[in-house]
C-alpha cells in the first residue's frame, strides 16, 4: 500500500495535477523565483491599502491580494492604515491628503499614475477604472521583473474605444473561430455565470480593452429580443466592474424579423420609432450599453440600400436612437460588389461621397486593408480620405487567412506596418494611426477593434501563441507607440518565464513569424489565393466561385505574360484612391518595393526585381524562405522549450510541426501551379513539389472549420 502511495506521490510530482494549460493567460502571478528580486519586492511591498467600496475597487483589491500573495509567496493583506511598504490604490478624490501634489489631468477618464513616495507605492487615477488599469500595470511591472523602488509614471489610452468583436453566433458556433465554441453559454445565461466571464473581463481590463461586441456581425435579430437582452445584461453586469461595456451587432432588418413591420426603411417613421423603442428597452436592461456594430449591404446582409437609402441614412437612424444614452454606432465599411471592375475600390467608392453626412456618434469601421484581412495588405484607401468622419480600424485576430489556430503568427509587425503607414492626407506624417486616434482631424471619437480569436478551448485561443495577438491588440489600442518587440517581451515574460534564455530567442521567433507566413502563403503582394469557402490551404487555381471576385484567379491574374493585379492607370486604377504622395511608392515597377509588387502590377515572369532576381526566381525563393523560416522556428522551440512547462512545450511543438507541413504544402502547390504559366525551371535549391499539381487540386476539405 505504502509503495503505491509513494509511487503516486512521485507521479503527482512529475506531472502536477494543476498543469500549466494556458488558462491563466498572462495573469499567472506565480512565485518569483529570482531570490534577490523576490527579497527586493518583499522589502518594498508589505500590504495593501485600498480606498473606495465600488465593485471596481473590489476587483482591484482582489487582484492585488491574489497577485501579490502569489508572486511574493507570503500573504498580502489589507492594512488598517498605510505604512512603509504599503501599496495604496484609490482615486485622487478618495485618497485625499494621501496623494502628494501632482497633476492627474493627463490621465483622463481611464488612465492612471503610479508613484513611489515615502516608501509607499501609490496607484491612482481620476476614476475607479483608471485605478484598476493602474493596478494591472503595476502587476505587469512585477511580473516582468521591473524595478519598483522609484516609480513615477502616468499613462492614458491614446484611443477611446478599444474593442473586441466576437463573431459568435447564438448557437455557440463562431464564424471563422478556431478555438472551440463561443465562450458565451447563451443557453445557461442569465442564471449561470461561468467563471470564465470574470477571467475574460480581468484579462481585457489588464490590457485596457474597454468594450466587447458579443455577437457576430452577420447578426441574428433574436439577439435584440428580451430573452437575449437579459442574457447580455448578465454579461454586462460581470464586465462592468472591469470598465468594459457591452455592444451588440444589430441586424438591419430586425424591425421586420422581430418587430412585425413590413419594412426596415430608415426613412420610415415607424421604423425609426421601432429602433428608438428598442434602444430604450436595451438601456433598461443594460444602463451603460455601448452601442451597435452594423454590417449592412455586405455579403447578403440587409441594409439601407435595400430601400434606396445610403449607409449614412442607415447609420444615422440608429445613431439618433442611441444619442440620448450616449451610445455609438460602429458602421462597417466592408462592402464589395460584383459589378465594380476591382473589389479593392468598392468601399472607397461607396463611402467617400458620404463624408460629412454621418452623425457625431457614428464611427465608420474600416478593415486594415481594402480586400479582407489578407496576410499583407496596403492600408485601406479610406484612411485619410474621410476627414469629417471618425474612422475606426478593424484588425482580425482570429487567423482566418493566417493559418487558423494552427500556425504561430505574431501579428503586431503587421498592425504596426498599417498604423505607421503614411496617408499624406494632410502632408507628411499623416499616419493611419493619427487618422484613427482622431488627432489628424480633431475627432474625439476614436476606435480600434480586433475580431476576437477567443473560444472555449481551455487556453482560450487554441494556439498558445494566439494569446499574444489578443494581448497586443489591447496594448496597442492603449499605446500604439509600443513596438512589437516590447509587447512580445512583456507578453512572454508574463505568459511563460522571465528567463532570457527563453525570452530572447522566442521573441526573435515571434518577430519573424509574420514575414515567414507572408512568404509561404502570399509573397510579393499575392493575395486571396486560399481555399474556397473555408479558406483553408492554397487554391490559387480555383475559378468556380459564384462571383468572379470570390475566385483566386481574379486576384492573381497569372497568365503566360506574368502575374499580379494591375491597379495602375493602365488597369483598374485603384491607386488613384490614394493621395499622390502615398500612391507614388507603389505607382511604378521601379518605385514599388518587391513586397507590394503584385498588389499593384501585372509583372512579366522574367522581370528583374529590386532583389536582383527575376520575378519567377524571387517567387520561388520567397516560398522556400517561408518554409525555412518555420523550420527555424521549430529548431528554436526544440532548444528552448526546456525552460517552460511540459504541457505547453508539447502543444507548441506539435503545432509547429503542422505549420511546417502546411507551409511546405503552400509552397509546393503554389509553385506547381504558377509554374504552368511561368514555364521556367525551379531555381537551384528549391525542392521539387512533393506531389503533382493535380494532387493538390483534388484535395478537398468539406469539414474544415469556417
Ligand atoms: C463575418 C470575410 C469573412 C466572413 C466575414 C466577413 C466580414 O468575408 O470570410 O466570414 O463575415 O469577412 O468581415 O464581414
Short mmCIF file of N, CA and C in Angstrom, two decimals, residues 251-409:
data_model
loop_
_atom_site.label_atom_id
_atom_site.label_comp_id
_atom_site.label_asym_id
_atom_site.label_seq_id
_atom_site.Cartn_x
_atom_site.Cartn_y
_atom_site.Cartn_z
N UNK A 251 -28.95 43.59 -36.48
CA UNK A 251 -29.37 43.20 -37.83
C UNK A 251 -30.32 44.27 -38.35
N UNK A 252 -30.00 44.80 -39.52
CA UNK A 252 -30.72 45.96 -40.00
C UNK A 252 -32.20 45.67 -40.23
N UNK A 253 -32.51 44.44 -40.56
CA UNK A 253 -33.90 44.09 -40.84
C UNK A 253 -34.65 43.63 -39.59
N UNK A 254 -34.09 43.84 -38.41
CA UNK A 254 -34.76 43.40 -37.18
C UNK A 254 -36.19 43.94 -37.05
N UNK A 255 -36.47 45.18 -37.49
CA UNK A 255 -37.86 45.66 -37.35
C UNK A 255 -38.85 44.76 -38.09
N UNK A 256 -38.39 44.12 -39.17
CA UNK A 256 -39.28 43.20 -39.89
C UNK A 256 -39.30 41.86 -39.17
N UNK A 257 -38.10 41.35 -38.87
CA UNK A 257 -38.00 39.98 -38.36
C UNK A 257 -38.54 39.82 -36.96
N UNK A 258 -38.30 40.80 -36.11
CA UNK A 258 -38.82 40.62 -34.75
C UNK A 258 -39.85 41.68 -34.40
N UNK A 259 -39.96 42.72 -35.23
CA UNK A 259 -40.89 43.80 -34.89
C UNK A 259 -42.21 43.73 -35.63
N UNK A 260 -42.30 42.82 -36.60
CA UNK A 260 -43.56 42.66 -37.33
C UNK A 260 -43.84 43.80 -38.31
N UNK A 261 -42.86 44.66 -38.58
CA UNK A 261 -43.09 45.73 -39.56
C UNK A 261 -42.90 45.18 -40.97
N UNK A 262 -43.39 45.96 -41.93
CA UNK A 262 -43.29 45.49 -43.32
C UNK A 262 -42.00 45.94 -43.97
N UNK A 263 -41.33 46.88 -43.34
CA UNK A 263 -40.13 47.44 -43.95
C UNK A 263 -39.09 47.74 -42.86
N UNK A 264 -37.84 47.90 -43.31
CA UNK A 264 -36.79 48.37 -42.40
C UNK A 264 -36.20 49.67 -42.97
N UNK A 265 -36.95 50.32 -43.83
CA UNK A 265 -36.51 51.57 -44.47
C UNK A 265 -36.18 52.63 -43.40
N UNK A 266 -34.94 53.12 -43.39
CA UNK A 266 -34.56 54.06 -42.34
C UNK A 266 -35.30 55.40 -42.41
N UNK A 267 -35.97 55.68 -43.52
CA UNK A 267 -36.73 56.94 -43.61
C UNK A 267 -38.18 56.75 -43.17
N UNK A 268 -38.54 55.53 -42.86
CA UNK A 268 -39.92 55.26 -42.46
C UNK A 268 -40.10 55.60 -40.97
N UNK A 269 -41.04 56.48 -40.63
CA UNK A 269 -41.20 56.89 -39.23
C UNK A 269 -41.46 55.72 -38.28
N UNK A 270 -42.19 54.73 -38.77
CA UNK A 270 -42.47 53.58 -37.89
C UNK A 270 -41.19 52.80 -37.58
N UNK A 271 -40.33 52.70 -38.59
CA UNK A 271 -39.05 52.00 -38.40
C UNK A 271 -38.17 52.79 -37.42
N UNK A 272 -38.15 54.09 -37.64
CA UNK A 272 -37.35 54.93 -36.73
C UNK A 272 -37.85 54.78 -35.29
N UNK A 273 -39.18 54.77 -35.13
CA UNK A 273 -39.74 54.64 -33.78
C UNK A 273 -39.42 53.28 -33.19
N UNK A 274 -39.44 52.26 -34.06
CA UNK A 274 -39.14 50.91 -33.58
C UNK A 274 -37.73 50.87 -32.97
N UNK A 275 -36.79 51.49 -33.68
CA UNK A 275 -35.42 51.47 -33.17
C UNK A 275 -35.31 52.31 -31.88
N UNK A 276 -36.04 53.42 -31.84
CA UNK A 276 -35.99 54.23 -30.60
C UNK A 276 -36.52 53.41 -29.42
N UNK A 277 -37.62 52.72 -29.67
CA UNK A 277 -38.19 51.91 -28.58
C UNK A 277 -37.24 50.77 -28.21
N UNK A 278 -36.66 50.19 -29.24
CA UNK A 278 -35.74 49.06 -28.98
C UNK A 278 -34.53 49.53 -28.17
N UNK A 279 -34.00 50.66 -28.54
CA UNK A 279 -32.83 51.18 -27.81
C UNK A 279 -33.21 51.50 -26.36
N UNK A 280 -34.39 52.08 -26.20
CA UNK A 280 -34.84 52.37 -24.82
C UNK A 280 -34.92 51.08 -24.01
N UNK A 281 -35.46 50.06 -24.65
CA UNK A 281 -35.57 48.76 -23.99
C UNK A 281 -34.18 48.20 -23.63
N UNK A 282 -33.25 48.32 -24.58
CA UNK A 282 -31.90 47.80 -24.31
C UNK A 282 -31.30 48.50 -23.09
N UNK A 283 -31.47 49.82 -23.02
CA UNK A 283 -30.88 50.54 -21.88
C UNK A 283 -31.60 50.22 -20.57
N UNK A 284 -32.83 49.72 -20.68
CA UNK A 284 -33.48 49.32 -19.43
C UNK A 284 -32.84 48.04 -18.88
N UNK A 285 -32.25 47.25 -19.77
CA UNK A 285 -31.53 46.04 -19.34
C UNK A 285 -30.07 46.37 -19.01
N UNK A 286 -29.48 47.19 -19.87
CA UNK A 286 -28.04 47.45 -19.76
C UNK A 286 -27.84 48.97 -19.74
N UNK A 287 -27.83 49.56 -18.57
CA UNK A 287 -27.84 51.03 -18.48
C UNK A 287 -26.61 51.70 -19.12
N UNK A 288 -25.51 50.95 -19.23
CA UNK A 288 -24.32 51.56 -19.85
C UNK A 288 -24.01 50.88 -21.19
N UNK A 289 -25.04 50.41 -21.86
CA UNK A 289 -24.86 49.76 -23.18
C UNK A 289 -24.01 50.67 -24.08
N UNK A 290 -23.07 50.05 -24.80
CA UNK A 290 -22.13 50.85 -25.60
C UNK A 290 -22.69 51.30 -26.93
N UNK A 291 -23.46 50.42 -27.59
CA UNK A 291 -24.00 50.80 -28.90
C UNK A 291 -24.01 49.62 -29.86
N UNK A 292 -24.18 49.95 -31.15
CA UNK A 292 -24.33 48.92 -32.17
C UNK A 292 -23.13 48.85 -33.10
N UNK A 293 -22.84 47.63 -33.53
CA UNK A 293 -21.93 47.40 -34.65
C UNK A 293 -22.81 46.89 -35.79
N UNK A 294 -22.61 47.42 -37.00
CA UNK A 294 -23.51 47.03 -38.09
C UNK A 294 -22.75 46.67 -39.36
N UNK A 295 -23.09 45.50 -39.87
CA UNK A 295 -22.65 45.09 -41.21
C UNK A 295 -23.89 45.19 -42.10
N UNK A 296 -23.89 46.11 -43.02
CA UNK A 296 -25.09 46.31 -43.84
C UNK A 296 -24.73 46.28 -45.31
N UNK A 297 -25.63 45.72 -46.09
CA UNK A 297 -25.43 45.62 -47.55
C UNK A 297 -24.03 45.11 -47.88
N UNK A 298 -23.69 44.03 -47.22
CA UNK A 298 -22.41 43.38 -47.45
C UNK A 298 -22.62 41.89 -47.32
N UNK A 299 -22.14 41.14 -48.29
CA UNK A 299 -22.24 39.68 -48.26
C UNK A 299 -23.65 39.22 -47.89
N UNK A 300 -24.64 39.83 -48.49
CA UNK A 300 -26.01 39.38 -48.31
C UNK A 300 -26.73 39.93 -47.09
N UNK A 301 -26.05 40.70 -46.27
CA UNK A 301 -26.74 41.27 -45.10
C UNK A 301 -27.66 42.41 -45.54
N UNK A 302 -28.82 42.52 -44.89
CA UNK A 302 -29.73 43.62 -45.26
C UNK A 302 -29.16 44.98 -44.87
N UNK A 303 -29.66 46.03 -45.49
CA UNK A 303 -29.17 47.36 -45.16
C UNK A 303 -30.00 48.43 -45.82
N UNK A 304 -29.62 49.67 -45.62
CA UNK A 304 -30.42 50.78 -46.14
C UNK A 304 -30.52 50.80 -47.66
N UNK A 305 -29.51 50.25 -48.34
CA UNK A 305 -29.55 50.27 -49.80
C UNK A 305 -30.71 49.43 -50.35
N UNK A 306 -31.21 48.51 -49.53
CA UNK A 306 -32.38 47.73 -49.97
C UNK A 306 -33.57 48.66 -50.23
N UNK A 307 -33.52 49.87 -49.65
CA UNK A 307 -34.63 50.82 -49.78
C UNK A 307 -34.18 52.07 -50.53
N UNK A 308 -33.08 51.96 -51.24
CA UNK A 308 -32.58 53.11 -51.99
C UNK A 308 -31.97 54.19 -51.11
N UNK A 309 -31.65 53.83 -49.87
CA UNK A 309 -31.03 54.81 -48.95
C UNK A 309 -29.54 54.54 -48.84
N UNK A 310 -28.82 55.49 -48.25
CA UNK A 310 -27.36 55.34 -48.18
C UNK A 310 -26.94 54.76 -46.83
N UNK A 311 -25.66 54.41 -46.76
CA UNK A 311 -25.11 53.95 -45.47
C UNK A 311 -25.31 55.03 -44.41
N UNK A 312 -25.17 56.29 -44.80
CA UNK A 312 -25.33 57.37 -43.81
C UNK A 312 -26.77 57.39 -43.29
N UNK A 313 -27.73 57.21 -44.18
CA UNK A 313 -29.13 57.20 -43.72
C UNK A 313 -29.34 56.09 -42.68
N UNK A 314 -28.79 54.92 -42.97
CA UNK A 314 -28.97 53.79 -42.06
C UNK A 314 -28.29 54.03 -40.73
N UNK A 315 -27.02 54.48 -40.80
CA UNK A 315 -26.25 54.69 -39.57
C UNK A 315 -26.89 55.79 -38.73
N UNK A 316 -27.35 56.85 -39.39
CA UNK A 316 -27.89 57.99 -38.64
C UNK A 316 -29.18 57.65 -37.91
N UNK A 317 -29.99 56.80 -38.54
CA UNK A 317 -31.22 56.40 -37.85
C UNK A 317 -30.88 55.73 -36.51
N UNK A 318 -29.91 54.82 -36.55
CA UNK A 318 -29.53 54.13 -35.31
C UNK A 318 -28.84 55.09 -34.34
N UNK A 319 -28.04 55.98 -34.91
CA UNK A 319 -27.32 56.95 -34.08
C UNK A 319 -28.29 57.85 -33.34
N UNK A 320 -29.36 58.27 -34.02
CA UNK A 320 -30.35 59.13 -33.37
C UNK A 320 -31.02 58.41 -32.20
N UNK A 321 -31.27 57.12 -32.39
CA UNK A 321 -31.91 56.36 -31.31
C UNK A 321 -30.96 56.23 -30.11
N UNK A 322 -29.66 56.12 -30.39
CA UNK A 322 -28.68 55.88 -29.31
C UNK A 322 -28.20 57.18 -28.63
N UNK A 323 -28.30 58.29 -29.36
CA UNK A 323 -27.68 59.54 -28.88
C UNK A 323 -28.13 59.95 -27.47
N UNK A 324 -29.41 59.85 -27.14
CA UNK A 324 -29.80 60.30 -25.80
C UNK A 324 -29.10 59.53 -24.68
N UNK A 325 -28.61 58.34 -25.01
CA UNK A 325 -27.96 57.49 -23.98
C UNK A 325 -26.44 57.48 -24.13
N UNK A 326 -25.96 58.28 -25.05
CA UNK A 326 -24.52 58.37 -25.33
C UNK A 326 -23.94 57.10 -25.96
N UNK A 327 -24.80 56.35 -26.60
CA UNK A 327 -24.32 55.15 -27.32
C UNK A 327 -23.77 55.53 -28.69
N UNK A 328 -22.99 54.66 -29.26
CA UNK A 328 -22.40 54.94 -30.57
C UNK A 328 -22.78 53.85 -31.59
N UNK A 329 -22.62 54.21 -32.85
CA UNK A 329 -22.79 53.25 -33.94
C UNK A 329 -21.43 53.04 -34.59
N UNK A 330 -21.06 51.78 -34.73
CA UNK A 330 -19.85 51.45 -35.49
C UNK A 330 -20.35 50.81 -36.79
N UNK A 331 -20.29 51.58 -37.85
CA UNK A 331 -20.88 51.16 -39.12
C UNK A 331 -19.75 50.66 -40.01
N UNK A 332 -19.82 49.41 -40.41
CA UNK A 332 -18.67 48.82 -41.13
C UNK A 332 -18.63 49.23 -42.59
N UNK A 333 -17.40 49.45 -43.06
CA UNK A 333 -17.21 49.83 -44.47
C UNK A 333 -16.81 48.62 -45.31
N UNK A 334 -16.94 47.42 -44.75
CA UNK A 334 -16.56 46.22 -45.51
C UNK A 334 -17.67 45.89 -46.50
N UNK A 335 -17.59 46.49 -47.66
CA UNK A 335 -18.59 46.24 -48.72
C UNK A 335 -17.82 45.97 -50.00
N UNK A 336 -18.37 45.13 -50.83
CA UNK A 336 -17.79 44.97 -52.17
C UNK A 336 -18.86 44.48 -53.11
N UNK A 337 -18.71 44.85 -54.36
CA UNK A 337 -19.77 44.44 -55.28
C UNK A 337 -19.16 43.69 -56.44
N UNK A 338 -20.02 43.00 -57.10
CA UNK A 338 -19.60 42.16 -58.21
C UNK A 338 -19.47 42.98 -59.48
N UNK A 339 -19.99 44.20 -59.43
CA UNK A 339 -20.03 44.99 -60.66
C UNK A 339 -18.82 45.90 -60.79
N UNK A 340 -18.20 46.22 -59.66
CA UNK A 340 -17.01 47.05 -59.74
C UNK A 340 -15.91 46.25 -60.44
N UNK A 341 -15.15 46.90 -61.28
CA UNK A 341 -14.10 46.16 -62.01
C UNK A 341 -13.02 45.67 -61.05
N UNK A 342 -12.95 46.25 -59.86
CA UNK A 342 -11.94 45.87 -58.88
C UNK A 342 -12.54 45.97 -57.48
N UNK A 343 -12.65 44.83 -56.84
CA UNK A 343 -13.22 44.79 -55.49
C UNK A 343 -12.51 45.75 -54.53
N UNK A 344 -11.24 45.94 -54.74
CA UNK A 344 -10.40 46.84 -53.95
C UNK A 344 -11.06 48.21 -53.78
N UNK A 345 -11.78 48.66 -54.85
CA UNK A 345 -12.20 50.06 -54.90
C UNK A 345 -13.57 50.32 -54.27
N UNK A 346 -14.30 49.26 -53.96
CA UNK A 346 -15.72 49.44 -53.67
C UNK A 346 -16.00 50.27 -52.40
N UNK A 347 -15.32 49.98 -51.33
CA UNK A 347 -15.64 50.68 -50.07
C UNK A 347 -15.39 52.17 -50.23
N UNK A 348 -14.29 52.52 -50.86
CA UNK A 348 -13.97 53.93 -51.08
C UNK A 348 -15.05 54.57 -51.95
N UNK A 349 -15.43 53.87 -53.02
CA UNK A 349 -16.43 54.43 -53.93
C UNK A 349 -17.75 54.68 -53.22
N UNK A 350 -18.12 53.78 -52.31
CA UNK A 350 -19.42 53.94 -51.63
C UNK A 350 -19.37 54.92 -50.47
N UNK A 351 -18.24 54.94 -49.76
CA UNK A 351 -18.22 55.70 -48.51
C UNK A 351 -17.66 57.12 -48.63
N UNK A 352 -16.69 57.31 -49.47
CA UNK A 352 -16.07 58.65 -49.53
C UNK A 352 -17.10 59.73 -49.83
N UNK A 353 -18.04 59.50 -50.75
CA UNK A 353 -19.02 60.56 -51.02
C UNK A 353 -19.91 60.88 -49.81
N UNK A 354 -19.92 60.00 -48.83
CA UNK A 354 -20.79 60.23 -47.66
C UNK A 354 -20.08 61.00 -46.55
N UNK A 355 -18.82 61.35 -46.78
CA UNK A 355 -18.07 62.03 -45.73
C UNK A 355 -18.79 63.32 -45.32
N UNK A 356 -18.96 63.50 -44.03
CA UNK A 356 -19.64 64.69 -43.53
C UNK A 356 -21.12 64.47 -43.31
N UNK A 357 -21.63 63.34 -43.74
CA UNK A 357 -23.07 63.10 -43.60
C UNK A 357 -23.44 62.28 -42.37
N UNK A 358 -22.44 61.77 -41.66
CA UNK A 358 -22.75 60.91 -40.51
C UNK A 358 -22.91 61.75 -39.24
N UNK A 359 -23.78 61.27 -38.35
CA UNK A 359 -23.95 61.93 -37.05
C UNK A 359 -22.65 61.84 -36.24
N UNK A 360 -22.59 62.67 -35.21
CA UNK A 360 -21.37 62.72 -34.38
C UNK A 360 -21.08 61.42 -33.65
N UNK A 361 -22.12 60.64 -33.37
CA UNK A 361 -21.89 59.40 -32.62
C UNK A 361 -21.79 58.18 -33.55
N UNK A 362 -21.34 58.43 -34.78
CA UNK A 362 -21.10 57.31 -35.70
C UNK A 362 -19.61 57.26 -36.02
N UNK A 363 -19.06 56.06 -35.96
CA UNK A 363 -17.71 55.84 -36.48
C UNK A 363 -17.84 54.85 -37.63
N UNK A 364 -17.15 55.11 -38.72
CA UNK A 364 -17.12 54.13 -39.80
C UNK A 364 -15.95 53.20 -39.51
N UNK A 365 -16.26 51.92 -39.42
CA UNK A 365 -15.22 50.94 -39.06
C UNK A 365 -14.65 50.29 -40.32
N UNK A 366 -13.36 50.53 -40.55
CA UNK A 366 -12.71 50.16 -41.80
C UNK A 366 -11.69 49.06 -41.53
N UNK A 367 -11.73 48.00 -42.32
CA UNK A 367 -10.70 46.95 -42.17
C UNK A 367 -9.33 47.54 -42.49
N UNK A 368 -8.28 46.92 -41.97
CA UNK A 368 -6.95 47.50 -42.16
C UNK A 368 -6.58 47.65 -43.63
N UNK A 369 -7.09 46.75 -44.46
CA UNK A 369 -6.76 46.84 -45.89
C UNK A 369 -8.01 46.73 -46.73
N UNK A 370 -7.88 46.97 -48.04
CA UNK A 370 -9.06 47.07 -48.90
C UNK A 370 -9.71 45.74 -49.30
N UNK A 371 -9.02 44.63 -49.15
CA UNK A 371 -9.65 43.37 -49.58
C UNK A 371 -10.27 42.65 -48.39
N UNK A 372 -9.48 41.98 -47.57
CA UNK A 372 -10.12 41.25 -46.48
C UNK A 372 -9.10 40.56 -45.59
N UNK A 373 -8.44 41.31 -44.72
CA UNK A 373 -7.57 40.71 -43.70
C UNK A 373 -6.53 39.74 -44.29
N UNK A 374 -6.03 40.05 -45.47
CA UNK A 374 -5.01 39.18 -46.05
C UNK A 374 -3.70 39.29 -45.25
N UNK A 375 -2.81 38.29 -45.38
CA UNK A 375 -1.58 38.33 -44.58
C UNK A 375 -0.83 39.66 -44.70
N UNK A 376 -0.78 40.22 -45.90
CA UNK A 376 -0.24 41.59 -46.02
C UNK A 376 -1.17 42.36 -46.95
N UNK A 377 -1.58 43.53 -46.50
CA UNK A 377 -2.39 44.40 -47.36
C UNK A 377 -1.89 45.83 -47.24
N UNK A 378 -1.95 46.58 -48.36
CA UNK A 378 -1.70 48.02 -48.23
C UNK A 378 -2.79 48.62 -47.35
N UNK A 379 -2.49 49.75 -46.72
CA UNK A 379 -3.52 50.33 -45.86
C UNK A 379 -4.75 50.70 -46.70
N UNK A 380 -5.92 50.67 -46.06
CA UNK A 380 -7.17 50.92 -46.77
C UNK A 380 -7.19 52.37 -47.28
N UNK A 381 -7.56 52.58 -48.55
CA UNK A 381 -7.53 53.96 -49.07
C UNK A 381 -8.53 54.90 -48.41
N UNK A 382 -9.48 54.36 -47.63
CA UNK A 382 -10.39 55.27 -46.93
C UNK A 382 -9.69 56.04 -45.81
N UNK A 383 -8.60 55.45 -45.27
CA UNK A 383 -7.90 56.17 -44.19
C UNK A 383 -7.30 57.46 -44.77
N UNK A 384 -7.71 58.55 -44.22
CA UNK A 384 -7.25 59.85 -44.70
C UNK A 384 -8.17 60.46 -45.74
N UNK A 385 -9.13 59.66 -46.22
CA UNK A 385 -9.99 60.15 -47.31
C UNK A 385 -11.34 60.66 -46.81
N UNK A 386 -11.62 60.50 -45.52
CA UNK A 386 -12.92 60.95 -44.98
C UNK A 386 -12.65 61.85 -43.76
N UNK A 387 -12.10 63.04 -43.99
CA UNK A 387 -11.67 63.86 -42.86
C UNK A 387 -12.79 64.24 -41.89
N UNK A 388 -14.04 64.26 -42.38
CA UNK A 388 -15.12 64.72 -41.49
C UNK A 388 -15.81 63.57 -40.77
N UNK A 389 -15.24 62.39 -40.89
CA UNK A 389 -15.87 61.21 -40.26
C UNK A 389 -14.84 60.48 -39.40
N UNK A 390 -15.16 60.20 -38.15
CA UNK A 390 -14.23 59.36 -37.36
C UNK A 390 -14.15 57.96 -37.98
N UNK A 391 -12.94 57.49 -38.20
CA UNK A 391 -12.76 56.15 -38.75
C UNK A 391 -12.12 55.26 -37.71
N UNK A 392 -12.74 54.13 -37.43
CA UNK A 392 -12.11 53.12 -36.57
C UNK A 392 -11.36 52.15 -37.48
N UNK A 393 -10.35 51.51 -36.94
CA UNK A 393 -9.69 50.45 -37.72
C UNK A 393 -10.09 49.10 -37.15
N UNK A 394 -10.23 48.12 -38.04
CA UNK A 394 -10.59 46.76 -37.63
C UNK A 394 -9.48 45.81 -38.07
N UNK A 395 -8.90 45.14 -37.11
CA UNK A 395 -7.92 44.08 -37.40
C UNK A 395 -8.57 42.74 -37.14
N UNK A 396 -7.98 41.69 -37.68
CA UNK A 396 -8.54 40.35 -37.43
C UNK A 396 -7.55 39.51 -36.64
N UNK A 397 -7.91 39.24 -35.40
CA UNK A 397 -7.04 38.40 -34.56
C UNK A 397 -7.25 36.93 -34.88
N UNK A 398 -8.51 36.56 -35.14
CA UNK A 398 -8.75 35.17 -35.49
C UNK A 398 -8.11 34.94 -36.87
N UNK A 399 -7.41 33.82 -37.02
CA UNK A 399 -6.49 33.70 -38.16
C UNK A 399 -7.16 33.06 -39.39
N UNK A 400 -8.22 33.71 -39.83
CA UNK A 400 -8.95 33.19 -40.99
C UNK A 400 -8.03 33.00 -42.21
N UNK A 401 -7.16 33.96 -42.41
CA UNK A 401 -6.26 33.90 -43.57
C UNK A 401 -4.81 33.69 -43.15
N UNK A 402 -4.60 33.36 -41.89
CA UNK A 402 -3.22 33.25 -41.41
C UNK A 402 -3.02 31.94 -40.66
N UNK A 403 -3.56 30.85 -41.26
CA UNK A 403 -3.24 29.53 -40.74
C UNK A 403 -4.10 29.04 -39.60
N UNK A 404 -5.29 29.65 -39.44
CA UNK A 404 -6.20 29.26 -38.36
C UNK A 404 -5.47 29.29 -37.02
N UNK A 405 -5.91 28.45 -36.08
CA UNK A 405 -5.21 28.46 -34.78
C UNK A 405 -4.09 27.44 -34.77
N UNK A 406 -3.64 27.03 -35.96
CA UNK A 406 -2.58 26.03 -36.03
C UNK A 406 -1.22 26.67 -36.29
N UNK A 407 -1.22 27.88 -36.87
CA UNK A 407 0.07 28.50 -37.20
C UNK A 407 0.45 29.56 -36.16
N UNK A 408 1.71 29.57 -35.82
CA UNK A 408 2.21 30.58 -34.89
C UNK A 408 2.53 31.84 -35.70
N UNK A 409 1.69 32.83 -35.54
CA UNK A 409 1.88 34.10 -36.25
C UNK A 409 1.66 35.23 -35.26
#
